[in-house]
Tab-separated table of C-alpha atoms and ligand atoms in Angstrom:
chain	number	residue	atom	x	y	z
A	669	MET	CA	-96.827	8.629	-22.407
A	670	SER	CA	-94.010	9.802	-24.611
A	671	GLN	CA	-94.495	10.571	-28.308
A	672	THR	CA	-91.177	9.037	-29.273
A	673	ARG	CA	-90.938	8.001	-32.877
A	674	ILE	CA	-88.842	4.916	-33.492
A	675	ILE	CA	-87.076	5.247	-36.831
A	676	SER	CA	-87.734	1.928	-38.565
A	677	PRO	CA	-85.007	-0.104	-40.290
A	678	GLU	CA	-86.817	0.662	-43.581
A	679	GLU	CA	-86.596	4.411	-42.958
A	680	LEU	CA	-82.878	4.065	-42.280
A	681	ALA	CA	-82.405	1.859	-45.339
A	682	ALA	CA	-84.083	4.602	-47.382
A	683	GLN	CA	-80.967	6.721	-46.708
A	684	ARG	CA	-78.769	4.235	-48.578
A	685	PRO	CA	-79.366	5.655	-52.103
A	686	PHE	CA	-78.397	9.131	-50.833
A	687	THR	CA	-75.201	7.751	-49.320
A	688	ASP	CA	-74.384	6.138	-52.658
A	689	TRP	CA	-75.271	9.310	-54.530
A	690	VAL	CA	-72.880	11.463	-52.455
A	691	ARG	CA	-70.072	8.951	-52.919
A	692	ALA	CA	-70.661	8.873	-56.688
A	693	HIS	CA	-70.937	12.670	-56.827
A	694	TYR	CA	-67.359	13.104	-55.606
A	695	GLU	CA	-66.004	10.075	-57.476
A	696	ALA	CA	-67.326	11.485	-60.760
A	697	GLN	CA	-65.217	14.591	-60.177
A	698	GLY	CA	-62.156	12.598	-59.162
A	699	ILE	CA	-62.269	14.109	-55.668
A	700	ALA	CA	-61.438	12.206	-52.469
A	701	PRO	CA	-63.563	14.486	-50.235
A	702	LEU	CA	-62.436	15.655	-46.821
A	703	ALA	CA	-64.672	16.734	-43.934
A	704	TYR	CA	-63.868	19.081	-41.056
A	705	ILE	CA	-66.223	18.589	-38.085
A	706	ARG	CA	-66.231	20.711	-34.973
A	707	SER	CA	-68.460	20.044	-31.961
A	708	PHE	CA	-69.332	22.491	-29.228
A	709	GLY	CA	-70.951	21.705	-25.888
A	710	CYS	CA	-71.664	18.446	-24.144
A	711	GLN	CA	-70.725	14.793	-24.685
A	712	GLN	CA	-74.041	14.091	-26.365
A	713	ASN	CA	-72.876	16.399	-29.147
A	714	VAL	CA	-69.576	14.551	-29.326
A	715	ALA	CA	-71.523	11.279	-29.590
A	716	ASP	CA	-73.758	12.742	-32.323
A	717	ALA	CA	-70.675	13.900	-34.225
A	718	GLU	CA	-69.293	10.344	-34.070
A	719	HIS	CA	-72.462	9.202	-35.861
A	720	ILE	CA	-72.199	11.994	-38.417
A	721	LYS	CA	-68.598	10.933	-39.060
A	722	GLY	CA	-69.778	7.332	-39.409
A	723	MET	CA	-72.249	8.394	-42.087
A	724	LEU	CA	-69.647	10.572	-43.813
A	725	ALA	CA	-67.142	7.711	-43.872
A	726	GLU	CA	-69.763	5.559	-45.630
A	727	MET	CA	-70.185	8.358	-48.163
A	728	GLY	CA	-66.477	8.159	-48.942
A	729	PHE	CA	-65.224	11.068	-46.833
A	730	GLY	CA	-61.896	11.275	-45.121
A	731	PHE	CA	-61.329	13.717	-42.244
A	732	THR	CA	-59.113	16.725	-41.701
A	733	GLU	CA	-58.281	19.073	-38.833
A	734	GLU	CA	-57.697	21.881	-41.345
A	735	PRO	CA	-60.852	23.715	-42.456
A	736	GLY	CA	-58.862	25.134	-45.401
A	737	GLU	CA	-58.434	21.629	-46.855
A	738	ALA	CA	-62.050	20.556	-46.417
A	739	ASP	CA	-64.792	19.954	-48.991
A	740	PHE	CA	-67.383	19.850	-46.222
A	741	ILE	CA	-67.306	21.862	-42.980
A	742	LEU	CA	-69.788	21.175	-40.187
A	743	PHE	CA	-70.298	22.994	-36.894
A	744	ASN	CA	-72.259	20.906	-34.391
A	745	THR	CA	-73.544	23.543	-31.998
A	746	CYS	CA	-74.597	24.017	-28.357
A	747	ALA	CA	-77.376	26.285	-27.088
A	748	VAL	CA	-76.883	26.045	-23.333
A	749	ARG	CA	-75.225	29.451	-22.939
A	750	GLU	CA	-74.947	32.583	-25.021
A	751	HIS	CA	-71.162	32.494	-24.985
A	752	ALA	CA	-71.101	29.181	-26.917
A	753	GLU	CA	-73.548	30.610	-29.452
A	754	ASP	CA	-71.447	33.735	-29.960
A	755	ARG	CA	-68.390	31.574	-30.625
A	756	VAL	CA	-70.285	29.653	-33.299
A	757	PHE	CA	-71.425	32.841	-35.041
A	758	GLY	CA	-67.839	34.139	-34.958
A	759	ASN	CA	-66.357	30.870	-36.233
A	760	VAL	CA	-68.937	30.375	-38.979
A	761	GLY	CA	-68.589	34.018	-40.060
A	762	ALA	CA	-64.856	33.458	-40.504
A	763	LEU	CA	-65.549	30.656	-43.017
A	764	LYS	CA	-66.898	33.027	-45.648
A	765	THR	CA	-63.439	33.487	-47.178
A	766	PHE	CA	-63.016	29.719	-47.538
A	767	LYS	CA	-66.246	29.559	-49.516
A	768	THR	CA	-65.160	32.452	-51.749
A	769	ARG	CA	-61.849	30.715	-52.428
A	770	LYS	CA	-63.430	27.311	-53.037
A	771	PRO	CA	-67.029	27.634	-54.268
A	772	SER	CA	-67.595	23.837	-54.202
A	773	LEU	CA	-67.109	23.865	-50.416
A	774	LEU	CA	-70.289	23.051	-48.482
A	775	ILE	CA	-70.622	24.732	-45.080
A	776	ALA	CA	-73.181	23.300	-42.647
A	777	VAL	CA	-74.421	24.015	-39.123
A	778	CYS	CA	-76.358	21.520	-37.001
A	779	GLY	CA	-77.239	20.770	-33.377
A	780	CYS	CA	-79.071	22.436	-30.516
A	781	MET	CA	-78.467	26.044	-31.489
A	782	VAL	CA	-80.231	25.849	-34.861
A	783	GLN	CA	-83.133	23.994	-33.282
A	784	GLN	CA	-84.171	27.437	-31.981
A	785	GLU	CA	-86.305	29.250	-34.549
A	786	HIS	CA	-84.688	32.659	-34.178
A	787	ILE	CA	-81.214	31.189	-34.706
A	788	ALA	CA	-82.200	29.116	-37.762
A	789	GLU	CA	-83.737	32.323	-39.134
A	790	LYS	CA	-80.505	34.231	-38.513
A	791	PHE	CA	-78.439	31.652	-40.425
A	792	LYS	CA	-80.977	31.746	-43.230
A	793	LYS	CA	-80.970	35.542	-43.539
A	794	SER	CA	-77.453	36.618	-42.620
A	795	TYR	CA	-75.227	33.650	-43.526
A	796	PRO	CA	-76.023	32.928	-47.204
A	797	PHE	CA	-72.760	30.975	-47.609
A	798	VAL	CA	-74.062	28.314	-45.177
A	799	GLY	CA	-75.654	25.746	-47.501
A	800	LEU	CA	-77.053	23.261	-44.985
A	801	VAL	CA	-78.689	23.785	-41.591
A	802	PHE	CA	-80.231	20.845	-39.741
A	803	GLY	CA	-81.644	20.308	-36.268
A	804	THR	CA	-81.309	17.603	-33.626
A	805	HIS	CA	-84.260	15.472	-34.779
A	806	VAL	CA	-83.110	14.733	-38.337
A	807	LEU	CA	-79.648	13.312	-37.722
A	808	TYR	CA	-80.678	9.943	-39.191
A	809	LYS	CA	-81.551	11.746	-42.456
A	810	PHE	CA	-78.141	13.337	-42.809
A	811	PRO	CA	-77.229	11.557	-46.103
A	812	GLU	CA	-80.459	12.824	-47.687
A	813	LEU	CA	-79.884	16.370	-46.431
A	814	LEU	CA	-76.279	16.397	-47.577
A	815	ALA	CA	-77.201	15.030	-51.012
A	816	GLY	CA	-79.937	17.672	-51.302
A	817	ALA	CA	-77.508	20.477	-50.486
A	818	LEU	CA	-74.866	19.170	-52.911
A	819	ARG	CA	-77.338	18.484	-55.676
A	820	GLY	CA	-79.657	21.466	-55.717
A	821	ARG	CA	-79.273	25.153	-56.244
A	822	LYS	CA	-81.277	25.721	-53.087
A	823	ARG	CA	-79.960	25.757	-49.539
A	824	VAL	CA	-81.306	22.999	-47.296
A	825	ILE	CA	-82.719	24.152	-43.963
A	826	GLU	CA	-84.359	21.376	-41.948
A	827	THR	CA	-85.132	22.015	-38.295
A	828	PRO	CA	-88.479	20.352	-37.558
A	829	ASN	CA	-89.732	20.687	-34.032
A	830	GLU	CA	-90.809	17.337	-32.650
A	831	ASP	CA	-90.878	15.390	-29.407
A	832	GLY	CA	-87.966	13.334	-30.629
A	833	ASN	CA	-87.062	9.985	-32.096
A	834	ILE	CA	-84.715	7.071	-31.619
A	835	ALA	CA	-82.761	5.635	-34.520
A	836	GLU	CA	-80.787	2.418	-34.014
A	837	GLY	CA	-78.134	1.354	-36.460
A	838	ILE	CA	-76.676	4.672	-37.672
A	839	PRO	CA	-73.012	4.004	-38.453
A	840	VAL	CA	-70.504	5.342	-35.964
A	841	ARG	CA	-66.863	6.344	-36.264
A	842	ARG	CA	-65.506	6.753	-32.751
A	843	ASP	CA	-62.874	9.363	-31.938
A	844	GLY	CA	-60.809	7.159	-29.622
A	845	ASP	CA	-60.060	3.515	-28.947
A	846	VAL	CA	-59.831	3.572	-25.141
A	847	LYS	CA	-62.881	5.613	-24.103
A	848	ALA	CA	-66.315	5.411	-25.695
A	849	TRP	CA	-69.562	7.353	-25.337
A	850	LEU	CA	-72.736	5.300	-25.130
A	851	PRO	CA	-75.987	7.301	-25.245
A	852	ILE	CA	-78.709	5.470	-23.303
A	853	MET	CA	-81.376	8.151	-23.547
A	854	TYR	CA	-82.101	11.480	-25.208
A	855	GLY	CA	-84.012	14.647	-24.364
A	856	CYS	CA	-85.230	15.998	-21.042
A	857	ASN	CA	-88.591	16.424	-19.290
A	858	ASN	CA	-87.460	18.490	-16.353
A	859	PHE	CA	-87.827	22.036	-17.630
A	860	CYS	CA	-85.466	23.681	-15.168
A	861	THR	CA	-86.443	27.316	-15.669
A	862	TYR	CA	-83.030	28.456	-16.966
A	863	CYS	CA	-82.455	25.609	-19.396
A	864	ILE	CA	-83.004	25.430	-23.156
A	865	VAL	CA	-82.322	21.690	-23.458
A	866	PRO	CA	-85.939	20.423	-23.192
A	867	TYR	CA	-86.887	22.786	-26.024
A	868	VAL	CA	-84.107	21.777	-28.393
A	869	ARG	CA	-83.631	18.085	-27.596
A	870	GLY	CA	-87.266	17.083	-27.156
A	871	ARG	CA	-88.888	14.769	-24.617
A	872	GLU	CA	-87.057	12.229	-22.566
A	873	ARG	CA	-86.782	8.874	-24.348
A	874	SER	CA	-84.661	5.818	-23.648
A	875	ARG	CA	-83.035	3.261	-25.894
A	876	LYS	CA	-84.117	-0.312	-25.265
A	877	PRO	CA	-81.966	-2.129	-22.694
A	878	GLU	CA	-81.114	-4.848	-25.238
A	879	ASP	CA	-79.791	-2.211	-27.685
A	880	VAL	CA	-77.709	-0.527	-24.976
A	881	LEU	CA	-76.352	-3.874	-23.780
A	882	ALA	CA	-75.510	-5.019	-27.300
A	883	GLU	CA	-73.546	-1.826	-27.923
A	884	ALA	CA	-71.768	-2.138	-24.563
A	885	ARG	CA	-70.789	-5.742	-25.387
A	886	ASP	CA	-69.466	-4.663	-28.793
A	887	LEU	CA	-67.401	-1.933	-27.173
A	888	VAL	CA	-65.879	-4.315	-24.650
A	889	ALA	CA	-65.165	-6.840	-27.419
A	890	ALA	CA	-63.469	-4.061	-29.415
A	891	GLY	CA	-61.157	-3.419	-26.455
A	892	TYR	CA	-62.623	-0.199	-25.014
A	893	LYS	CA	-61.611	0.258	-21.385
A	894	GLU	CA	-64.005	2.991	-20.357
A	895	ILE	CA	-67.659	3.329	-21.332
A	896	THR	CA	-69.538	6.494	-20.413
A	897	LEU	CA	-73.318	6.167	-20.434
A	898	LEU	CA	-74.892	9.400	-21.617
A	899	GLY	CA	-78.224	11.090	-20.991
A	900	GLN	CA	-79.517	14.417	-19.664
A	901	ASN	CA	-80.914	12.584	-16.667
A	902	VAL	CA	-79.693	8.994	-16.609
A	903	ASN	CA	-81.384	8.308	-13.272
A	904	SER	CA	-84.780	8.301	-14.967
A	905	TYR	CA	-83.700	5.818	-17.651
A	906	GLY	CA	-86.675	3.832	-18.987
A	907	ARG	CA	-89.257	5.777	-16.993
A	908	SER	CA	-91.119	7.314	-19.950
A	909	GLU	CA	-91.271	3.912	-21.643
A	910	GLY	CA	-92.181	1.962	-18.508
A	911	PHE	CA	-89.228	-0.404	-19.036
A	912	GLU	CA	-88.739	-3.031	-16.364
A	913	VAL	CA	-85.024	-2.255	-16.483
A	914	ASP	CA	-84.365	0.998	-14.649
A	915	PHE	CA	-81.003	2.734	-14.349
A	916	PRO	CA	-79.615	0.712	-11.412
A	917	GLU	CA	-80.629	-2.510	-13.176
A	918	LEU	CA	-79.026	-1.317	-16.422
A	919	LEU	CA	-75.793	-0.630	-14.522
A	920	ARG	CA	-75.956	-4.079	-12.982
A	921	ARG	CA	-76.359	-5.717	-16.400
A	922	ILE	CA	-73.527	-3.756	-18.012
A	923	ASN	CA	-71.366	-4.501	-14.993
A	924	ALA	CA	-72.035	-8.227	-15.598
A	925	ILE	CA	-70.509	-8.131	-19.101
A	926	PRO	CA	-67.267	-10.110	-18.814
A	927	GLY	CA	-64.125	-8.043	-19.310
A	928	ASP	CA	-62.017	-5.448	-17.631
A	929	PHE	CA	-63.493	-2.006	-18.149
A	930	ILE	CA	-64.828	1.013	-16.259
A	931	ILE	CA	-68.414	2.250	-16.425
A	932	ARG	CA	-69.087	5.959	-16.051
A	933	PHE	CA	-72.293	7.888	-16.537
A	934	MET	CA	-73.599	11.410	-16.770
A	935	THR	CA	-75.654	13.386	-15.994
A	936	SER	CA	-77.661	12.596	-12.864
A	937	HIS	CA	-80.459	14.687	-11.473
A	938	PRO	CA	-80.389	14.839	-7.645
A	939	LYS	CA	-84.159	14.379	-7.385
A	940	ASP	CA	-83.816	10.913	-8.956
A	941	ALA	CA	-80.624	9.723	-7.250
A	942	THR	CA	-82.068	6.988	-5.037
A	943	PRO	CA	-80.499	4.942	-2.228
A	944	ARG	CA	-80.965	1.907	-4.491
A	945	LEU	CA	-78.722	3.521	-7.097
A	946	PHE	CA	-75.889	3.954	-4.568
A	947	ASP	CA	-76.414	0.437	-3.178
A	948	THR	CA	-76.062	-0.820	-6.758
A	949	ILE	CA	-72.889	1.192	-7.350
A	950	ALA	CA	-71.450	-0.271	-4.149
A	951	GLU	CA	-72.047	-3.773	-5.544
A	952	CYS	CA	-70.815	-3.100	-9.086
A	953	GLU	CA	-67.030	-3.172	-9.104
A	954	LYS	CA	-66.771	-1.784	-12.656
A	955	VAL	CA	-68.774	1.363	-11.920
A	956	SER	CA	-66.589	4.401	-11.338
A	957	ARG	CA	-66.568	5.875	-7.841
A	958	HIS	CA	-67.113	9.316	-9.289
A	959	PHE	CA	-70.546	10.896	-9.318
A	960	HIS	CA	-71.446	14.076	-11.194
A	961	LEU	CA	-74.415	15.438	-9.267
A	962	PRO	CA	-75.239	18.998	-10.415
A	963	VAL	CA	-76.619	21.023	-7.514
A	964	GLN	CA	-76.882	24.379	-9.380
A	965	SER	CA	-77.415	26.366	-6.142
A	966	GLY	CA	-77.212	25.930	-2.376
A	967	SER	CA	-80.229	28.153	-1.691
A	968	ASN	CA	-83.683	26.611	-1.334
A	969	ARG	CA	-85.308	29.790	-2.601
A	970	ILE	CA	-83.260	29.679	-5.822
A	971	LEU	CA	-83.644	25.913	-6.245
A	972	LYS	CA	-87.399	26.445	-6.151
A	973	ALA	CA	-87.223	29.263	-8.704
A	974	MET	CA	-85.084	26.966	-10.879
A	975	ASN	CA	-87.766	24.220	-10.661
A	976	ARG	CA	-85.228	21.683	-9.458
A	977	HIS	CA	-87.564	19.626	-7.214
A	978	TYR	CA	-85.126	19.123	-4.331
A	979	THR	CA	-83.891	21.162	-1.403
A	980	ARG	CA	-80.431	21.826	-0.057
A	981	GLU	CA	-81.256	19.431	2.786
A	982	SER	CA	-82.496	16.614	0.566
A	983	TYR	CA	-79.451	17.038	-1.702
A	984	LEU	CA	-77.136	16.718	1.291
A	985	GLU	CA	-79.035	13.629	2.424
A	986	VAL	CA	-78.308	12.062	-0.978
A	987	VAL	CA	-74.611	12.905	-0.635
A	988	ASP	CA	-74.474	11.530	2.920
A	989	TYR	CA	-76.237	8.315	1.962
A	990	ALA	CA	-73.919	7.880	-1.033
A	991	ARG	CA	-70.841	8.296	1.172
A	992	LYS	CA	-72.136	5.693	3.605
A	993	ALA	CA	-72.966	3.215	0.832
A	994	VAL	CA	-69.841	3.887	-1.274
A	995	PRO	CA	-67.157	5.235	1.093
A	996	ASP	CA	-64.642	6.096	-1.658
A	997	ILE	CA	-67.146	8.032	-3.804
A	998	SER	CA	-66.217	11.520	-5.026
A	999	PHE	CA	-68.560	14.235	-6.250
A	1000	THR	CA	-68.400	16.902	-8.911
A	1001	SER	CA	-71.116	19.404	-9.688
A	1002	ASP	CA	-72.445	22.193	-11.895
A	1003	ILE	CA	-73.256	25.561	-10.341
A	1004	ILE	CA	-74.981	28.578	-11.820
A	1005	VAL	CA	-74.048	31.950	-10.350
A	1006	GLY	CA	-76.358	34.940	-10.714
A	1007	PHE	CA	-79.675	33.242	-11.432
A	1008	PRO	CA	-82.370	35.980	-11.706
A	1009	GLY	CA	-83.207	37.302	-8.238
A	1010	GLU	CA	-80.263	35.605	-6.513
A	1011	THR	CA	-79.068	37.654	-3.529
A	1012	ARG	CA	-75.759	37.721	-1.687
A	1013	GLU	CA	-77.392	35.575	0.994
A	1014	ASP	CA	-78.449	32.951	-1.579
A	1015	PHE	CA	-74.941	32.955	-3.008
A	1016	GLU	CA	-73.470	32.411	0.469
A	1017	ASP	CA	-75.708	29.355	0.795
A	1018	THR	CA	-73.974	28.014	-2.315
A	1019	LEU	CA	-70.543	28.722	-0.794
A	1020	SER	CA	-71.435	26.903	2.412
A	1021	LEU	CA	-72.837	23.970	0.443
A	1022	ILE	CA	-69.635	23.459	-1.541
A	1023	ASP	CA	-67.668	23.579	1.751
A	1024	ARG	CA	-69.955	20.955	3.214
A	1025	VAL	CA	-69.821	18.566	0.205
A	1026	GLY	CA	-66.132	18.990	-0.687
A	1027	TYR	CA	-66.386	18.463	-4.446
A	1028	THR	CA	-63.394	17.182	-6.409
A	1029	SER	CA	-64.119	19.804	-9.040
A	1030	LEU	CA	-66.884	22.129	-10.165
A	1031	PHE	CA	-68.207	23.360	-13.474
A	1032	THR	CA	-69.269	26.916	-12.727
A	1033	PHE	CA	-71.320	29.153	-14.986
A	1034	ILE	CA	-72.693	32.663	-14.879
A	1035	TYR	CA	-76.404	32.570	-15.618
A	1036	SER	CA	-77.123	33.184	-19.296
A	1037	PRO	CA	-80.698	34.084	-20.329
A	1038	ARG	CA	-82.099	31.703	-22.962
A	1039	VAL	CA	-84.893	32.881	-25.266
A	1040	GLY	CA	-88.222	31.239	-24.433
A	1041	THR	CA	-87.273	29.872	-20.992
A	1042	PRO	CA	-89.215	31.063	-17.905
A	1043	ALA	CA	-86.116	32.460	-16.152
A	1044	ALA	CA	-85.375	34.786	-19.073
A	1045	SER	CA	-88.359	36.919	-18.095
A	1046	MET	CA	-87.707	36.932	-14.326
A	1047	PRO	CA	-86.479	40.204	-12.756
A	1048	ASP	CA	-82.677	40.172	-12.602
A	1049	PRO	CA	-81.470	43.205	-10.640
A	1050	ILE	CA	-77.905	42.106	-9.830
A	1051	SER	CA	-75.292	43.705	-12.119
A	1052	ALA	CA	-72.991	41.717	-14.377
A	1053	GLU	CA	-69.986	43.066	-12.382
A	1054	GLU	CA	-71.414	41.787	-9.119
A	1055	LYS	CA	-72.151	38.374	-10.634
A	1056	SER	CA	-68.659	38.216	-12.003
A	1057	LYS	CA	-67.241	38.970	-8.503
A	1058	TRP	CA	-69.332	36.169	-6.992
A	1059	PHE	CA	-68.163	33.864	-9.742
A	1060	GLN	CA	-64.485	34.601	-8.914
A	1061	GLU	CA	-65.199	34.082	-5.241
A	1062	LEU	CA	-66.813	30.713	-5.929
A	1063	THR	CA	-63.961	29.453	-8.104
A	1064	ALA	CA	-61.358	30.641	-5.564
A	1065	ARG	CA	-63.212	28.822	-2.763
A	1066	GLN	CA	-63.395	25.640	-4.836
A	1067	GLU	CA	-59.669	25.833	-5.610
A	1068	GLU	CA	-58.925	25.891	-1.875
A	1069	ILE	CA	-61.186	22.886	-1.312
A	1070	ALA	CA	-59.657	20.965	-4.222
A	1071	SER	CA	-56.051	21.738	-3.338
A	1072	ARG	CA	-56.633	20.567	0.253
A	1073	ARG	CA	-58.082	17.359	-1.157
A	1074	LEU	CA	-55.185	16.890	-3.551
A	1075	ALA	CA	-52.599	17.611	-0.843
A	1076	ASP	CA	-54.124	14.724	1.131
A	1077	MET	CA	-53.301	12.419	-1.777
A	1078	MET	CA	-49.501	13.081	-1.694
A	1079	GLY	CA	-47.462	9.890	-1.450
A	1080	LYS	CA	-50.489	7.629	-1.812
A	1081	ARG	CA	-50.943	4.932	-4.462
A	1082	PHE	CA	-54.022	4.513	-6.666
A	1083	ARG	CA	-55.225	2.374	-9.558
A	1084	ALA	CA	-55.437	4.476	-12.710
A	1085	LEU	CA	-56.298	4.104	-16.383
A	1086	LEU	CA	-53.535	5.420	-18.671
A	1087	GLU	CA	-55.913	7.344	-20.828
A	1088	THR	CA	-54.589	10.133	-23.009
A	1089	ASP	CA	-51.342	11.027	-24.724
A	1090	ALA	CA	-50.983	14.670	-23.756
A	1091	GLY	CA	-47.708	15.275	-25.587
A	1092	GLY	CA	-44.709	14.587	-23.361
A	1093	PHE	CA	-46.723	12.854	-20.668
A	1094	ILE	CA	-49.687	10.562	-20.208
A	1095	GLU	CA	-52.861	11.576	-18.416
A	1096	ALA	CA	-54.027	8.844	-16.084
A	1097	ARG	CA	-57.477	8.904	-14.530
A	1098	LEU	CA	-58.033	7.762	-10.955
A	1099	PRO	CA	-61.244	5.978	-9.924
A	1100	ASP	CA	-62.633	9.220	-8.506
A	1101	ASN	CA	-62.073	10.998	-11.840
A	1102	VAL	CA	-59.007	13.007	-10.838
A	1103	ILE	CA	-56.285	13.217	-13.507
A	1104	VAL	CA	-52.622	12.480	-12.762
A	1105	ARG	CA	-49.766	13.255	-15.130
A	1106	VAL	CA	-47.257	10.445	-15.435
A	1107	GLN	CA	-44.228	9.825	-17.619
A	1108	GLY	CA	-44.567	6.830	-19.882
A	1109	ASP	CA	-44.544	5.323	-23.316
A	1110	ARG	CA	-47.539	5.867	-25.649
A	1111	ALA	CA	-47.708	2.103	-25.986
A	1112	LEU	CA	-49.059	1.996	-22.428
A	1113	LEU	CA	-52.273	3.823	-23.388
A	1114	GLY	CA	-55.340	1.797	-22.489
A	1115	HIS	CA	-53.496	-0.117	-19.744
A	1116	ARG	CA	-54.183	0.137	-16.078
A	1117	ALA	CA	-51.470	0.864	-13.581
A	1118	ILE	CA	-50.753	1.606	-9.955
A	1119	VAL	CA	-49.526	5.194	-9.753
A	1120	GLU	CA	-47.963	6.962	-6.809
A	1121	ILE	CA	-48.589	10.667	-6.342
A	1122	THR	CA	-45.267	12.496	-6.122
A	1123	GLU	CA	-46.233	16.143	-6.484
A	1124	THR	CA	-49.312	18.376	-6.354
A	1125	LYS	CA	-49.417	21.696	-8.212
A	1126	SER	CA	-52.633	23.580	-7.380
A	1127	TRP	CA	-55.131	21.404	-9.257
A	1128	ILE	CA	-52.641	19.194	-11.100
A	1129	LEU	CA	-51.330	15.916	-9.726
A	1130	ILE	CA	-48.042	14.425	-10.864
A	1131	GLY	CA	-47.126	10.806	-10.267
A	1132	ASN	CA	-45.046	7.773	-11.179
A	1133	ILE	CA	-46.144	4.470	-12.591
A	1134	VAL	CA	-45.298	1.908	-9.917
A	1135	GLU	CA	-46.687	-1.146	-11.654
A	1136	ILE	CA	-48.677	-2.019	-14.800
A	1137	ILE	CA	-51.694	-4.118	-13.835
A	1138	ASP	CA	-52.980	-5.168	-17.266
B	929	5AD	N1	-77.051	29.695	-17.938
B	929	5AD	C1	-75.949	29.238	-17.311
B	929	5AD	N2	-75.691	27.947	-17.142
B	929	5AD	C2	-76.582	27.055	-17.616
B	929	5AD	N3	-76.610	25.716	-17.592
B	929	5AD	C3	-77.720	25.294	-18.212
B	929	5AD	N4	-78.438	26.340	-18.651
B	929	5AD	C4	-77.758	27.455	-18.277
B	929	5AD	C5	-77.981	28.841	-18.429
B	929	5AD	N5	-79.067	29.313	-19.030
B	929	5AD	C6	-75.584	24.905	-16.930
B	929	5AD	C7	-76.168	24.057	-15.807
B	929	5AD	C8	-76.140	22.674	-16.390
B	929	5AD	C9	-74.918	22.744	-17.270
B	929	5AD	C10	-74.826	21.705	-18.316
B	929	5AD	O1	-75.003	24.024	-17.866
B	929	5AD	O2	-75.331	24.154	-14.685
B	929	5AD	O3	-76.033	21.671	-15.412
B	930	SF4	FE1	-81.607	21.311	-18.480
B	930	SF4	FE2	-82.600	20.666	-16.069
B	930	SF4	FE3	-82.940	18.997	-18.160
B	930	SF4	FE4	-80.500	19.296	-17.084
B	930	SF4	S1	-82.321	18.454	-16.031
B	930	SF4	S2	-81.014	19.314	-19.300
B	930	SF4	S3	-80.512	21.444	-16.485
B	930	SF4	S4	-83.802	21.062	-17.951
């Protein structure tokens, strides 16, 4: 059974005096404080940052895109690959001059990266101008931590290691008004051998279905047109808790909320993608026909070494079943190149798998050793140059697959959500998650339209709005 701690309403209410204290602290100095928040990594981090912004807004903060103007700077970090960590160290290092120029500035780092002991230690020792460091399990205590850092002479470093908690009712300030993130679960129990997530995000735990549904209803009532359900492994929603509502049932209930909106979700683990899930998607008209199903590798030997609990064959069975149940479904995937011990033959299995599936797009990564994970101590004889060549080969192969797919779409008409103002044009998203650039007025954002594809440029589609639906 999971060791999830539910943060009680009283514990959350205990944050109130700290919120008030921070507000008063700036008011007393006649300052209208500004915060600069930058998130790295996945959508869960973006969702966490929306809660941090919600708390900051209650403390009287406004927001800025200019770190030079800020009274509070926060980096919300990702630990999945070394490259992201290096960027954070570089970016935080560059803030030192801001602190020298404005000593009242508070610089903070939070998120997955600092949940690792050696990283928290590094910030403590080598980044003395960082006044607040907090991990993934104390987000609900942010007002208290911030007040402590502003009040005291001492730096606040709080990165307790626990199985994880769930806190309902933290304020939220969403980044957009068309698309919304809706976390349904946190943490991961899978321990894929390359992955740091189970160590930094704790055990898998799900929010109660009634809490998820209430938030989904609020979002629809507020006019959101696209709701993305978030979790490391949404297919095992409710399993640790023994909820009667599993993921397909949750989809069915959200789908039943009256209103015109699209439901997306990520991420799914192939071992838990059941026929029932695809049958449910087929019946739920609001659920997007796009499925992100990370395969990681096409080689059974590597999948086993990764501890993924499925084979190439069983993965392909899932894809085939899904296509039968939901004929217009499209797939995207994550792939790791150069896992320790991967050979040319293993890599070719990955190439043949992507040919066979025909993904719309791929997120491809070169394997990055993570401290404390089993794969980090596996023999890894292939050189970085060789891995980089394989990586290029994989992306080139995927481009061919994608451009063939896009070329097939020329002249056809699709329903699309007019989603983002991209400066000079609008990005519209098709049901299978492909983006089309169309000309149009900003006022059309959030509407749905029929678009016709008029041009394809490698991976970019260009189209015209034929008709506004709603
Ligand atoms: N190295 C490279 N890629 C990784 N991912 C996770 N851990 C690592 C790692 N150590 C990738 C996986 C996962 C995605 C979010 O990041 O493909 O699905
Ligand atoms: Fe990492 Fe695997 Fe969990 Fe995904 S399922 S977060 S890759 S351990």
